Every structure is written in C-alpha cells, then in structure tokens.
Amino acid sequence: MNQQKSRTAMGAAITKNMVTEELEKLQKDWENKNLPDLTKKIQEDLDLLKNTTLEIAVTGASGAGKSSLVNALRGMTDFEDGAAETGVTETTTERKSYPHPTFPNLIMWDLPGIGTPNFKAKEYVTKVNFKKYDCFIIVASDRFRDDDVLLAREIRKMNKKFYYVRTKVDISINSEGKKPNFSEEKCLEKIRKYHCDNLTQVGESNPRVFLISRDDLAMYDFPLLQASLEDELDDLKREVLILSMPAFSKEVLKKKKATMEDYIRKVAFLSCAIGAVPVPGLSVVCDLAILVGAMIHICKVFGLDEDSLNRLAKRIGKPVDVLKSAIKKSPLASQITSQFVIDMLTKSVVCGILIMVELVLDFVPVLGSITGGALSFGTTFYILKNFLHDAEKDAENVRTKAVKS
Ligand SMILES: Nc1nc2c(ncn2[C@@H]2O[C@H](COP(=O)(O)OP(=O)(O)OP(=O)(O)O)[C@@H](O)[C@H]2O)c(=O)[nH]1
Ligand SMILES: [Mg+2]
C-alpha cells in the first residue's frame, strides 16, 4: 500500500482503511448473491424499518405521572402543542396515542389511571385494549398497588414485557436532600428497596423498579430502563427506539451513531446498485437524491433540525440560539438541498473523494462490471460517514450546552 493510500483523507474523519473494510464486507455479501437480489434485500430492509412501529403504553394509577412521561419520551414539555395534557387532578380519561414528533413510528400511548370509578381494574384491560401494545410501562409515584400487579399479570399472560417505574424521584430527592449527611445514592437505594418490598407484598415475585424524573432523563434509572427496553425488543423495534430517543447522554449518541452506520452502508449500496449519475462539473458519480435524503435523516436522528432544537430549548428553558451556537459543522436538516450537497462534494473532491475513488477502483474487478456503481458506493459512503461523524460531534456539543447551567 503506498503512502498516499494509507493516510487519512485531509482533515476528514474517514480513513481509507474504513472504506476498504466496507468494500470487503460488500464483497462478502456479494459472494452468493447477484446484484438485483442483494439490492432487493437491502431495499426491503429499509422499507421494513420505515413500516415498523413501536407502541409503548404507559399505565398505572391516576396522577402517577403517565402523561408527563409520555411527553418526556417524545422530547417535549407538558405545555406545547401536541403534548399530552397533565394535571394534579384526574386528567386523562381516555386512551390516546402520541406519535413521536420527528419519528412517528414510535407511538406512546397515554392510558387513563387504573382504579378510578371510570376505569375499575377488572374492566381496564379490555377498555384500554391491552392487546394492542408492544410493551408497557407501569408507573407509580408513591407506591404500587394491587391494581398495578393485576395489570402486570395480564401483560405477562400475553407474553409481553412490562417495566415498573417510580416517577417524580426529583421530588423525593429534593426533600430528602435537605437532611444532614444526605447521600443521593443511599436515598435512591432506599426508595428502590421500598418499592421492591411493596411490590412483593402485593404479589409480585422478584420485581425490578426503575426510578425516574420526567425533568431529566439522563438521571437516576432512566438510562437503565432504556437499556432494558432495547435488550428486550426485536431488532427493528429496537432501531425505532434508538432513532427516536432524546439525545440525553453520550451513550445514546453513540448508539444512534452505530445504528446510522448500518443505515449508511445500506444507502451507499443502493447508490451503487441504482446506478450512478455523474455530478455535473465534478469528477464524482453518485445519486444526489440519496445523499440529500440520508443527510436529512441523520440530522433528524441527532436532533439537528429546527423543530427538535426548539423543543429542546423549551424543555431546558434556554433560547434556541444558545443551542444553535453549539453547532459548528453540520447544517440544519432544512438547509440540506441538492445544491448544498454539490457544494459539499466540490469541497470533498479536493479533500478526499478522489483518494477514495482511486481506492474503490482497485476493487472494481471484484465488484464486476459496475464501475460507476462502485464509485458511487465509495463517494456516498465517504461523504455520509464524514457527515455522521460531524453530526454526532455537533449533537454532543448541543447536549453539553443544554446541560450547562
Ligand atoms: N416534579 C415532578 N412532577 C411530576 C413528574 N411527573 C409528573 N409530575 C407532576 O405530577 C402531576 C400528575 O402528572 P400527570 O402526568 O398528569 O399524571 P397522570 O398519571 O397522567 O394522571 P391521570 O391522567 O390523571 O391518570 C402533574 O402536576 C405533573 O406535572 C416528575 O417526574 N417530577
Ligand atoms: Mg394523564
């Protein structure tokens, strides 16, 4: 390998080794399939994800914080258009679906409180159509009751997953925090133990309880709850969850990035298979529409679009411009057009694409007769990987800005 080939393309995040690895994977996938079959399979995978929904029901006693949790999981405050109504008296009186504002494939179901005169425990399961949901979050803000365990039993009968969640932990921590020698960790452990004992008393064996506050999903047990949900969902539903999850921690951003890497591979392959179009005035070939669509998707996954930034600004009570000032490298989703991509390609030709193209050409014999397609794969993969790298960094900067007091 000559020196030029082994170096990182100027200033870019993507090395030639990374592209080589991808081409080798592509070559392997290719071995037993022909191009139309593989293209069909990849397009089907992408369509399947587009059509997959994840429906999470939030249930529990009246006033426990169900609607507030539905809003928090959609990255919203309780006080904006489209938010589930919350209140200190019985508020939600019929089940209602709340699709995620950016990724409507995630549907949160806000259910009425169980055990109220309108929703007696016995009829509740049929009245709110328990069969419909993929999994359940059973919330309590003081203690779990017989009714909650009854719900859990019904869910278990359907072979579905549920999670016991204790909400409003911020309130408990704030009031206990005033005591001398306060330890947050010990206090959380005490609350956890209390609820596990309480659930055992009302008939649950070996319960696990997640402590959360709707005000800050990065705190307490929310990251554990999210990890448990992910572990127990099938691949497609897990992907829906990861894409739509508010970017409240570095770990969430990493998971989003890993998911998007797989997406980029698929998209680059499609760009290869669909046949490449030379970009006028440039010595590159690729499918501009694919690039535009993929970049907009990446921005949305990382919350780098106007609507997501506005929602986050509202949640944290800061002007949206403060958040925007943290975005140094990526455009906002609304700024991505064909012209934007052409400008980007023009700069990248100087920086790195040509080196990639040279590398991809080495692979052409294995990729058969689709020289243009192989070039398109290389260009699309290289551009999107760099774009993803920048988007993750910017999303992390936005997150840091959001948590800074
Ligand atoms: N501090 C704090 N307050 C919360 C939290 N979750 C909910 N609340 C408040 O608790 C009250 C009840 O919350 P809701 O989300 O309306 O409760 P619900 O379970 O939907 O109630 P119903 O619709 O009546 O069944 C509201 O005033 C919320 O603002 C939390 O995590 N922390
Ligand atoms: Mg409610």
mmCIF file of C-alpha atoms in Angstrom, residues 18-404:
data_model
loop_
_atom_site.group_PDB
_atom_site.id
_atom_site.type_symbol
_atom_site.label_atom_id
_atom_site.label_comp_id
_atom_site.label_asym_id
_atom_site.label_seq_id
_atom_site.Cartn_x
_atom_site.Cartn_y
_atom_site.Cartn_z
ATOM 1 C CA MET A 18 -12.530 2.157 6.821
ATOM 2 C CA VAL A 19 -13.627 2.296 3.200
ATOM 3 C CA THR A 20 -11.519 -0.782 2.428
ATOM 4 C CA GLU A 21 -13.235 -2.679 5.261
ATOM 5 C CA GLU A 22 -16.634 -1.698 3.942
ATOM 6 C CA LEU A 23 -15.772 -2.763 0.428
ATOM 7 C CA GLU A 24 -14.554 -6.090 1.758
ATOM 8 C CA LYS A 25 -17.852 -6.579 3.604
ATOM 9 C CA LEU A 26 -19.732 -5.636 0.479
ATOM 10 C CA GLN A 27 -17.669 -8.130 -1.471
ATOM 11 C CA LYS A 28 -18.551 -10.856 1.074
ATOM 12 C CA ASP A 29 -22.280 -10.048 0.938
ATOM 13 C CA TRP A 30 -21.955 -10.219 -2.772
ATOM 14 C CA GLU A 31 -20.380 -13.648 -2.948
ATOM 15 C CA ASN A 32 -23.517 -15.741 -3.035
ATOM 16 C CA LYS A 33 -25.932 -13.260 -4.451
ATOM 17 C CA ASN A 34 -26.430 -11.389 -7.628
ATOM 18 C CA LEU A 35 -26.817 -7.635 -7.723
ATOM 19 C CA PRO A 36 -30.609 -7.499 -8.218
ATOM 20 C CA ASP A 37 -31.189 -9.929 -5.314
ATOM 21 C CA LEU A 38 -28.952 -8.018 -2.942
ATOM 22 C CA THR A 39 -30.459 -4.679 -3.971
ATOM 23 C CA LYS A 40 -33.951 -6.061 -3.421
ATOM 24 C CA LYS A 41 -32.987 -7.381 0.024
ATOM 25 C CA ILE A 42 -31.458 -4.071 1.121
ATOM 26 C CA GLN A 43 -34.407 -2.056 -0.168
ATOM 27 C CA GLU A 44 -36.754 -4.443 1.663
ATOM 28 C CA ASP A 45 -34.760 -3.999 4.894
ATOM 29 C CA LEU A 46 -35.049 -0.220 4.626
ATOM 30 C CA ASP A 47 -38.771 -0.387 3.804
ATOM 31 C CA LEU A 48 -39.372 -2.769 6.679
ATOM 32 C CA LEU A 49 -37.872 -0.291 9.115
ATOM 33 C CA LYS A 50 -39.941 2.519 7.619
ATOM 34 C CA ASN A 51 -43.087 0.487 8.250
ATOM 35 C CA THR A 52 -42.200 -0.788 11.717
ATOM 36 C CA THR A 53 -43.956 0.824 14.658
ATOM 37 C CA LEU A 54 -43.084 0.590 18.321
ATOM 38 C CA GLU A 55 -46.125 1.154 20.521
ATOM 39 C CA ILE A 56 -45.395 1.706 24.191
ATOM 40 C CA ALA A 57 -48.295 2.008 26.648
ATOM 41 C CA VAL A 58 -47.859 3.991 29.845
ATOM 42 C CA THR A 59 -50.228 2.844 32.539
ATOM 43 C CA GLY A 60 -50.692 2.991 36.327
ATOM 44 C CA ALA A 61 -52.724 4.912 38.907
ATOM 45 C CA SER A 62 -54.252 8.341 38.288
ATOM 46 C CA GLY A 63 -51.817 11.187 38.914
ATOM 47 C CA ALA A 64 -48.760 8.914 38.896
ATOM 48 C CA GLY A 65 -47.134 10.901 36.073
ATOM 49 C CA LYS A 66 -48.090 8.884 32.991
ATOM 50 C CA SER A 67 -48.853 11.804 30.678
ATOM 51 C CA SER A 68 -45.736 13.675 31.812
ATOM 52 C CA LEU A 69 -43.617 10.630 30.983
ATOM 53 C CA VAL A 70 -45.255 10.310 27.556
ATOM 54 C CA ASN A 71 -44.240 13.915 26.850
ATOM 55 C CA ALA A 72 -40.687 13.496 28.154
ATOM 56 C CA LEU A 73 -40.138 10.419 25.991
ATOM 57 C CA ARG A 74 -41.167 12.486 22.977
ATOM 58 C CA GLY A 75 -38.683 15.212 23.950
ATOM 59 C CA MET A 76 -41.492 17.612 24.884
ATOM 60 C CA THR A 77 -42.582 19.766 27.768
ATOM 61 C CA ASP A 78 -46.131 19.418 29.104
ATOM 62 C CA PHE A 79 -47.022 22.825 27.736
ATOM 63 C CA GLU A 80 -46.767 22.759 23.985
ATOM 64 C CA ASP A 81 -48.928 21.923 21.014
ATOM 65 C CA GLY A 82 -49.344 18.194 20.703
ATOM 66 C CA ALA A 83 -48.306 17.423 24.286
ATOM 67 C CA ALA A 84 -50.397 15.084 26.415
ATOM 68 C CA GLU A 85 -52.406 17.046 28.984
ATOM 69 C CA THR A 86 -51.161 16.770 32.553
ATOM 70 C CA GLY A 87 -52.620 17.938 35.868
ATOM 71 C CA VAL A 88 -52.937 17.445 39.584
ATOM 72 C CA THR A 89 -56.453 16.045 39.357
ATOM 73 C CA GLU A 90 -57.593 13.064 37.280
ATOM 74 C CA THR A 91 -56.727 14.297 33.798
ATOM 75 C CA THR A 92 -56.555 11.573 31.177
ATOM 76 C CA THR A 93 -59.951 9.965 30.762
ATOM 77 C CA GLU A 94 -59.473 8.033 27.548
ATOM 78 C CA ARG A 95 -56.526 6.307 25.964
ATOM 79 C CA LYS A 96 -54.772 8.377 23.354
ATOM 80 C CA SER A 97 -51.844 7.809 21.041
ATOM 81 C CA TYR A 98 -48.983 10.285 20.815
ATOM 82 C CA PRO A 99 -46.624 9.671 17.909
ATOM 83 C CA HIS A 100 -43.094 10.978 18.303
ATOM 84 C CA PRO A 101 -42.938 14.427 16.655
ATOM 85 C CA THR A 102 -39.965 13.558 14.406
ATOM 86 C CA PHE A 103 -40.230 9.752 14.184
ATOM 87 C CA PRO A 104 -43.932 8.871 14.120
ATOM 88 C CA ASN A 105 -43.007 5.165 14.113
ATOM 89 C CA LEU A 106 -42.634 5.492 17.881
ATOM 90 C CA ILE A 107 -46.118 5.748 19.327
ATOM 91 C CA MET A 108 -46.560 6.452 23.005
ATOM 92 C CA TRP A 109 -49.980 5.501 24.376
ATOM 93 C CA ASP A 110 -51.211 7.582 27.287
ATOM 94 C CA LEU A 111 -53.698 5.489 29.218
ATOM 95 C CA PRO A 112 -56.193 6.661 31.846
ATOM 96 C CA GLY A 113 -55.473 5.895 35.506
ATOM 97 C CA ILE A 114 -56.410 2.416 36.663
ATOM 98 C CA GLY A 115 -58.749 2.001 39.621
ATOM 99 C CA THR A 116 -60.727 5.226 39.150
ATOM 100 C CA PRO A 117 -64.555 4.918 39.104
ATOM 101 C CA ASN A 118 -64.469 5.107 35.293
ATOM 102 C CA PHE A 119 -61.724 2.525 34.955
ATOM 103 C CA LYS A 120 -62.191 -0.228 37.509
ATOM 104 C CA ALA A 121 -59.293 -2.632 37.467
ATOM 105 C CA LYS A 122 -61.266 -5.605 36.154
ATOM 106 C CA GLU A 123 -62.585 -3.844 33.058
ATOM 107 C CA TYR A 124 -59.474 -1.760 32.460
ATOM 108 C CA VAL A 125 -57.581 -4.307 30.410
ATOM 109 C CA THR A 126 -60.392 -4.647 27.865
ATOM 110 C CA LYS A 127 -61.381 -0.998 27.939
ATOM 111 C CA VAL A 128 -57.912 0.251 27.054
ATOM 112 C CA ASN A 129 -57.251 -2.584 24.593
ATOM 113 C CA PHE A 130 -54.182 -4.136 26.206
ATOM 114 C CA LYS A 131 -53.567 -6.402 23.233
ATOM 115 C CA LYS A 132 -52.524 -3.527 21.036
ATOM 116 C CA TYR A 133 -49.202 -2.513 22.587
ATOM 117 C CA ASP A 134 -45.682 -3.874 22.192
ATOM 118 C CA CYS A 135 -44.704 -3.240 25.813
ATOM 119 C CA PHE A 136 -45.852 -1.419 28.923
ATOM 120 C CA ILE A 137 -44.517 0.997 31.487
ATOM 121 C CA ILE A 138 -46.407 0.738 34.780
ATOM 122 C CA VAL A 139 -45.857 3.902 36.785
ATOM 123 C CA ALA A 140 -46.420 4.851 40.407
ATOM 124 C CA SER A 141 -45.390 7.988 42.229
ATOM 125 C CA ASP A 142 -45.976 6.878 45.817
ATOM 126 C CA ARG A 143 -46.486 3.134 45.975
ATOM 127 C CA PHE A 144 -47.509 0.328 43.663
ATOM 128 C CA ARG A 145 -50.940 -1.119 44.309
ATOM 129 C CA ASP A 146 -52.771 -4.416 43.802
ATOM 130 C CA ASP A 147 -54.141 -2.979 40.562
ATOM 131 C CA ASP A 148 -50.640 -2.488 39.178
ATOM 132 C CA VAL A 149 -49.750 -6.089 39.844
ATOM 133 C CA LEU A 150 -53.029 -7.158 38.287
ATOM 134 C CA LEU A 151 -52.027 -5.259 35.141
ATOM 135 C CA ALA A 152 -48.607 -6.921 35.193
ATOM 136 C CA ARG A 153 -50.254 -10.338 35.378
ATOM 137 C CA GLU A 154 -52.432 -9.596 32.363
ATOM 138 C CA ILE A 155 -49.399 -8.390 30.417
ATOM 139 C CA ARG A 156 -47.453 -11.496 31.345
ATOM 140 C CA LYS A 157 -50.337 -13.673 30.112
ATOM 141 C CA MET A 158 -49.913 -12.017 26.710
ATOM 142 C CA ASN A 159 -46.201 -12.828 26.787
ATOM 143 C CA LYS A 160 -45.292 -9.166 26.605
ATOM 144 C CA LYS A 161 -42.810 -7.089 28.593
ATOM 145 C CA PHE A 162 -43.542 -4.511 31.250
ATOM 146 C CA TYR A 163 -41.430 -2.242 33.430
ATOM 147 C CA TYR A 164 -42.260 -0.874 36.874
ATOM 148 C CA VAL A 165 -41.300 2.775 37.016
ATOM 149 C CA ARG A 166 -41.340 5.062 40.065
ATOM 150 C CA THR A 167 -41.815 8.635 38.839
ATOM 151 C CA LYS A 168 -41.242 12.051 40.499
ATOM 152 C CA VAL A 169 -37.966 10.924 42.054
ATOM 153 C CA ASP A 170 -36.718 14.524 41.833
ATOM 154 C CA ILE A 171 -39.332 15.499 44.441
ATOM 155 C CA SER A 172 -38.174 12.783 46.850
ATOM 156 C CA ILE A 173 -34.513 13.666 46.346
ATOM 157 C CA ASN A 174 -35.161 17.380 46.847
ATOM 158 C CA SER A 175 -36.981 16.909 50.097
ATOM 159 C CA GLU A 176 -34.598 14.256 51.492
ATOM 160 C CA GLY A 177 -31.643 16.331 50.274
ATOM 161 C CA LYS A 178 -32.321 18.875 52.989
ATOM 162 C CA LYS A 179 -31.378 16.370 55.694
ATOM 163 C CA PRO A 180 -27.843 16.431 57.099
ATOM 164 C CA ASN A 181 -25.484 13.688 55.803
ATOM 165 C CA PHE A 182 -27.699 13.155 52.792
ATOM 166 C CA SER A 183 -26.423 10.631 50.261
ATOM 167 C CA GLU A 184 -28.290 10.538 46.947
ATOM 168 C CA GLU A 185 -27.112 7.034 46.217
ATOM 169 C CA LYS A 186 -28.320 5.690 49.576
ATOM 170 C CA CYS A 187 -31.605 7.534 49.216
ATOM 171 C CA LEU A 188 -32.200 6.044 45.752
ATOM 172 C CA GLU A 189 -31.344 2.591 47.050
ATOM 173 C CA LYS A 190 -33.798 3.045 49.897
ATOM 174 C CA ILE A 191 -36.588 4.073 47.507
ATOM 175 C CA ARG A 192 -35.789 1.137 45.209
ATOM 176 C CA LYS A 193 -35.884 -1.327 48.104
ATOM 177 C CA TYR A 194 -39.110 0.170 49.436
ATOM 178 C CA HIS A 195 -40.876 -0.328 46.114
ATOM 179 C CA CYS A 196 -39.491 -3.802 45.538
ATOM 180 C CA ASP A 197 -40.715 -4.830 49.032
ATOM 181 C CA ASN A 198 -44.014 -3.112 48.395
ATOM 182 C CA LEU A 199 -44.466 -4.983 45.092
ATOM 183 C CA THR A 200 -43.512 -8.270 46.704
ATOM 184 C CA GLN A 201 -46.192 -7.680 49.341
ATOM 185 C CA VAL A 202 -48.841 -7.166 46.672
ATOM 186 C CA GLY A 203 -47.888 -10.367 44.929
ATOM 187 C CA GLU A 204 -45.027 -9.694 42.515
ATOM 188 C CA SER A 205 -42.084 -12.039 42.747
ATOM 189 C CA ASN A 206 -38.591 -10.684 42.170
ATOM 190 C CA PRO A 207 -39.604 -7.224 40.935
ATOM 191 C CA ARG A 208 -37.313 -4.604 39.451
ATOM 192 C CA VAL A 209 -38.191 -0.924 39.772
ATOM 193 C CA PHE A 210 -36.715 1.961 37.746
ATOM 194 C CA LEU A 211 -36.573 5.372 39.404
ATOM 195 C CA ILE A 212 -37.032 8.340 37.095
ATOM 196 C CA SER A 213 -37.862 12.023 36.837
ATOM 197 C CA ARG A 214 -39.536 13.356 33.728
ATOM 198 C CA ASP A 215 -37.448 16.528 34.153
ATOM 199 C CA ASP A 216 -34.115 14.891 33.365
ATOM 200 C CA LEU A 217 -33.942 11.574 31.558
ATOM 201 C CA ALA A 218 -30.168 11.380 31.991
ATOM 202 C CA MET A 219 -30.611 10.995 35.743
ATOM 203 C CA TYR A 220 -31.450 8.127 38.068
ATOM 204 C CA ASP A 221 -32.537 4.877 36.368
ATOM 205 C CA PHE A 222 -33.855 6.130 33.058
ATOM 206 C CA PRO A 223 -30.720 5.014 31.137
ATOM 207 C CA LEU A 224 -31.178 1.533 32.661
ATOM 208 C CA LEU A 225 -34.822 1.492 31.678
ATOM 209 C CA GLN A 226 -33.903 2.427 28.146
ATOM 210 C CA ALA A 227 -31.234 -0.291 28.022
ATOM 211 C CA SER A 228 -33.740 -2.904 29.265
ATOM 212 C CA LEU A 229 -36.271 -1.857 26.660
ATOM 213 C CA GLU A 230 -33.624 -2.119 23.963
ATOM 214 C CA ASP A 231 -32.476 -5.551 25.128
ATOM 215 C CA GLU A 232 -35.958 -6.963 25.026
ATOM 216 C CA LEU A 233 -37.178 -5.587 21.722
ATOM 217 C CA ASP A 234 -36.614 -7.256 18.380
ATOM 218 C CA ASP A 235 -34.055 -5.671 16.034
ATOM 219 C CA LEU A 236 -36.420 -3.462 14.074
ATOM 220 C CA LYS A 237 -38.334 -2.122 17.067
ATOM 221 C CA ARG A 238 -35.038 -1.529 18.881
ATOM 222 C CA GLU A 239 -33.919 0.594 15.963
ATOM 223 C CA VAL A 240 -37.134 2.655 16.134
ATOM 224 C CA LEU A 241 -36.455 3.243 19.836
ATOM 225 C CA ILE A 242 -32.828 4.267 19.339
ATOM 226 C CA LEU A 243 -33.552 6.638 16.455
ATOM 227 C CA SER A 244 -36.300 8.445 18.327
ATOM 228 C CA MET A 245 -34.750 8.565 21.801
ATOM 229 C CA PRO A 246 -33.945 12.093 23.074
ATOM 230 C CA ALA A 247 -30.156 12.573 22.958
ATOM 231 C CA PHE A 248 -29.751 12.935 26.712
ATOM 232 C CA SER A 249 -26.345 11.256 27.066
ATOM 233 C CA LYS A 250 -23.132 10.487 25.233
ATOM 234 C CA GLU A 251 -24.094 6.800 25.252
ATOM 235 C CA VAL A 252 -27.389 7.493 23.487
ATOM 236 C CA LEU A 253 -25.490 9.446 20.831
ATOM 237 C CA LYS A 254 -23.076 6.540 20.357
ATOM 238 C CA LYS A 255 -25.948 4.110 19.899
ATOM 239 C CA LYS A 256 -27.563 6.409 17.379
ATOM 240 C CA LYS A 257 -24.274 6.607 15.519
ATOM 241 C CA ALA A 258 -23.833 2.827 15.437
ATOM 242 C CA THR A 259 -27.372 2.423 14.091
ATOM 243 C CA MET A 260 -26.758 5.054 11.447
ATOM 244 C CA GLU A 261 -23.540 3.382 10.331
ATOM 245 C CA ASP A 262 -25.535 0.380 9.273
ATOM 246 C CA TYR A 263 -28.005 2.655 7.508
ATOM 247 C CA ILE A 264 -25.191 4.408 5.633
ATOM 248 C CA ARG A 265 -23.837 1.074 4.438
ATOM 249 C CA LYS A 266 -27.247 0.184 3.032
ATOM 250 C CA VAL A 267 -27.787 3.565 1.435
ATOM 251 C CA ALA A 268 -24.317 3.555 -0.138
ATOM 252 C CA PHE A 269 -25.061 0.129 -1.532
ATOM 253 C CA LEU A 270 -28.306 1.340 -3.074
ATOM 254 C CA SER A 271 -26.439 4.240 -4.586
ATOM 255 C CA CYS A 272 -24.079 1.687 -6.079
ATOM 256 C CA ALA A 273 -26.840 -0.533 -7.396
ATOM 257 C CA ILE A 274 -29.238 2.087 -8.689
ATOM 258 C CA GLY A 275 -26.527 3.305 -10.982
ATOM 259 C CA ALA A 276 -24.529 6.400 -10.555
ATOM 260 C CA VAL A 277 -25.042 9.745 -12.145
ATOM 261 C CA PRO A 278 -22.015 11.915 -12.819
ATOM 262 C CA VAL A 279 -22.295 15.147 -10.885
ATOM 263 C CA PRO A 280 -22.011 17.968 -13.428
ATOM 264 C CA GLY A 281 -18.650 19.707 -13.314
ATOM 265 C CA LEU A 282 -17.186 17.237 -10.844
ATOM 266 C CA SER A 283 -15.203 14.071 -11.309
ATOM 267 C CA VAL A 284 -17.525 12.136 -8.986
ATOM 268 C CA VAL A 285 -20.532 9.951 -9.517
ATOM 269 C CA CYS A 286 -23.296 9.377 -7.016
ATOM 270 C CA ASP A 287 -27.026 9.732 -6.539
ATOM 271 C CA LEU A 288 -27.713 13.221 -5.196
ATOM 272 C CA ALA A 289 -31.262 12.440 -4.074
ATOM 273 C CA ILE A 290 -29.999 9.539 -1.961
ATOM 274 C CA LEU A 291 -27.382 11.779 -0.360
ATOM 275 C CA VAL A 292 -29.876 14.567 0.380
ATOM 276 C CA GLY A 293 -32.376 12.118 1.943
ATOM 277 C CA ALA A 294 -29.733 10.376 4.041
ATOM 278 C CA MET A 295 -28.252 13.635 5.363
ATOM 279 C CA ILE A 296 -31.662 14.981 6.368
ATOM 280 C CA HIS A 297 -32.357 11.682 8.127
ATOM 281 C CA ILE A 298 -29.030 11.846 10.005
ATOM 282 C CA CYS A 299 -29.740 15.432 11.138
ATOM 283 C CA LYS A 300 -33.154 14.420 12.471
ATOM 284 C CA VAL A 301 -31.791 11.384 14.306
ATOM 285 C CA PHE A 302 -29.345 13.680 16.112
ATOM 286 C CA GLY A 303 -31.894 16.432 16.806
ATOM 287 C CA LEU A 304 -30.196 18.835 14.391
ATOM 288 C CA ASP A 305 -33.406 20.221 12.931
ATOM 289 C CA GLU A 306 -35.352 23.367 13.810
ATOM 290 C CA ASP A 307 -38.279 21.598 15.463
ATOM 291 C CA SER A 308 -36.152 19.354 17.683
ATOM 292 C CA LEU A 309 -33.922 22.250 18.729
ATOM 293 C CA ASN A 310 -36.967 24.387 19.551
ATOM 294 C CA ARG A 311 -38.438 21.588 21.642
ATOM 295 C CA LEU A 312 -35.175 21.051 23.487
ATOM 296 C CA ALA A 313 -34.842 24.808 24.106
ATOM 297 C CA LYS A 314 -38.326 24.822 25.645
ATOM 298 C CA ARG A 315 -37.536 21.807 27.824
ATOM 299 C CA ILE A 316 -34.404 23.367 29.280
ATOM 300 C CA GLY A 317 -35.681 26.963 29.316
ATOM 301 C CA LYS A 318 -32.912 28.434 27.155
ATOM 302 C CA PRO A 319 -33.092 30.440 23.916
ATOM 303 C CA VAL A 320 -32.813 28.211 20.875
ATOM 304 C CA ASP A 321 -29.933 30.362 19.565
ATOM 305 C CA VAL A 322 -27.806 29.240 22.510
ATOM 306 C CA LEU A 323 -28.228 25.651 21.326
ATOM 307 C CA LYS A 324 -27.636 26.588 17.690
ATOM 308 C CA SER A 325 -24.368 28.296 18.642
ATOM 309 C CA ALA A 326 -23.030 24.854 19.613
ATOM 310 C CA ILE A 327 -23.493 23.525 16.073
ATOM 311 C CA LYS A 328 -20.204 24.080 14.300
ATOM 312 C CA LYS A 329 -20.023 21.604 11.457
ATOM 313 C CA SER A 330 -23.421 20.320 10.387
ATOM 314 C CA PRO A 331 -26.170 22.183 8.595
ATOM 315 C CA LEU A 332 -29.716 22.006 9.977
ATOM 316 C CA ALA A 333 -31.954 19.499 8.206
ATOM 317 C CA SER A 334 -33.831 22.310 6.428
ATOM 318 C CA GLN A 335 -30.622 23.616 4.827
ATOM 319 C CA ILE A 336 -29.844 20.373 3.016
ATOM 320 C CA THR A 337 -30.642 20.641 -0.686
ATOM 321 C CA SER A 338 -29.084 19.227 -3.856
ATOM 322 C CA GLN A 339 -27.063 22.424 -4.203
ATOM 323 C CA PHE A 340 -25.793 22.100 -0.652
ATOM 324 C CA VAL A 341 -24.651 18.550 -1.419
ATOM 325 C CA ILE A 342 -22.983 19.633 -4.679
ATOM 326 C CA ASP A 343 -21.076 22.331 -2.785
ATOM 327 C CA MET A 344 -20.070 19.760 -0.218
ATOM 328 C CA LEU A 345 -18.923 17.348 -2.919
ATOM 329 C CA THR A 346 -16.896 20.113 -4.539
ATOM 330 C CA LYS A 347 -15.015 20.704 -1.304
ATOM 331 C CA SER A 348 -14.664 16.983 -0.660
ATOM 332 C CA VAL A 349 -13.213 16.334 -4.107
ATOM 333 C CA VAL A 350 -10.288 18.442 -3.047
ATOM 334 C CA CYS A 351 -10.122 16.833 0.386
ATOM 335 C CA GLY A 352 -10.663 13.204 -0.081
ATOM 336 C CA ILE A 353 -13.093 11.774 -2.559
ATOM 337 C CA LEU A 354 -10.504 11.418 -5.277
ATOM 338 C CA ILE A 355 -8.293 9.362 -2.985
ATOM 339 C CA MET A 356 -11.321 7.177 -2.206
ATOM 340 C CA VAL A 357 -12.198 6.853 -5.835
ATOM 341 C CA GLU A 358 -8.705 5.611 -6.547
ATOM 342 C CA LEU A 359 -9.124 3.024 -3.813
ATOM 343 C CA VAL A 360 -12.555 1.953 -4.999
ATOM 344 C CA LEU A 361 -11.189 1.429 -8.480
ATOM 345 C CA ASP A 362 -8.860 -1.216 -7.006
ATOM 346 C CA PHE A 363 -11.983 -3.109 -6.069
ATOM 347 C CA VAL A 364 -13.683 -2.839 -9.402
ATOM 348 C CA PRO A 365 -12.531 -6.264 -10.593
ATOM 349 C CA VAL A 366 -14.336 -7.867 -7.613
ATOM 350 C CA LEU A 367 -17.359 -5.683 -7.967
ATOM 351 C CA GLY A 368 -17.724 -6.789 -11.537
ATOM 352 C CA SER A 369 -18.992 -4.617 -14.283
ATOM 353 C CA ILE A 370 -20.447 -1.843 -12.211
ATOM 354 C CA THR A 371 -17.535 0.570 -12.226
ATOM 355 C CA GLY A 372 -19.785 3.611 -11.947
ATOM 356 C CA GLY A 373 -21.734 1.936 -9.155
ATOM 357 C CA ALA A 374 -18.609 1.129 -7.195
ATOM 358 C CA LEU A 375 -17.533 4.745 -7.442
ATOM 359 C CA SER A 376 -20.934 5.835 -6.296
ATOM 360 C CA PHE A 377 -20.675 3.469 -3.327
ATOM 361 C CA GLY A 378 -17.293 4.933 -2.374
ATOM 362 C CA THR A 379 -18.425 8.542 -2.729
ATOM 363 C CA THR A 380 -21.724 8.081 -0.886
ATOM 364 C CA PHE A 381 -20.131 6.056 1.889
ATOM 365 C CA TYR A 382 -17.271 8.512 2.339
ATOM 366 C CA ILE A 383 -19.477 11.629 2.329
ATOM 367 C CA LEU A 384 -22.085 10.177 4.685
ATOM 368 C CA LYS A 385 -19.552 8.746 7.137
ATOM 369 C CA ASN A 386 -17.932 12.162 7.439
ATOM 370 C CA PHE A 387 -21.337 13.771 7.756
ATOM 371 C CA LEU A 388 -22.328 11.318 10.508
ATOM 372 C CA HIS A 389 -19.089 11.967 12.372
ATOM 373 C CA ASP A 390 -19.759 15.724 12.325
ATOM 374 C CA ALA A 391 -23.417 15.329 13.273
ATOM 375 C CA GLU A 392 -22.532 13.248 16.328
ATOM 376 C CA LYS A 393 -19.952 15.836 17.437
ATOM 377 C CA ASP A 394 -22.427 18.696 16.971
ATOM 378 C CA ALA A 395 -25.170 16.811 18.802
ATOM 379 C CA GLU A 396 -22.755 16.247 21.679
ATOM 380 C CA ASN A 397 -21.935 19.993 21.722
ATOM 381 C CA VAL A 398 -25.645 20.813 21.785
ATOM 382 C CA ARG A 399 -26.144 18.375 24.650
ATOM 383 C CA THR A 400 -23.274 19.903 26.617
ATOM 384 C CA LYS A 401 -24.679 23.386 26.034
ATOM 385 C CA ALA A 402 -28.123 22.189 27.160
ATOM 386 C CA VAL A 403 -26.916 20.787 30.488
ATOM 387 C CA LYS A 404 -24.569 23.694 31.296
#
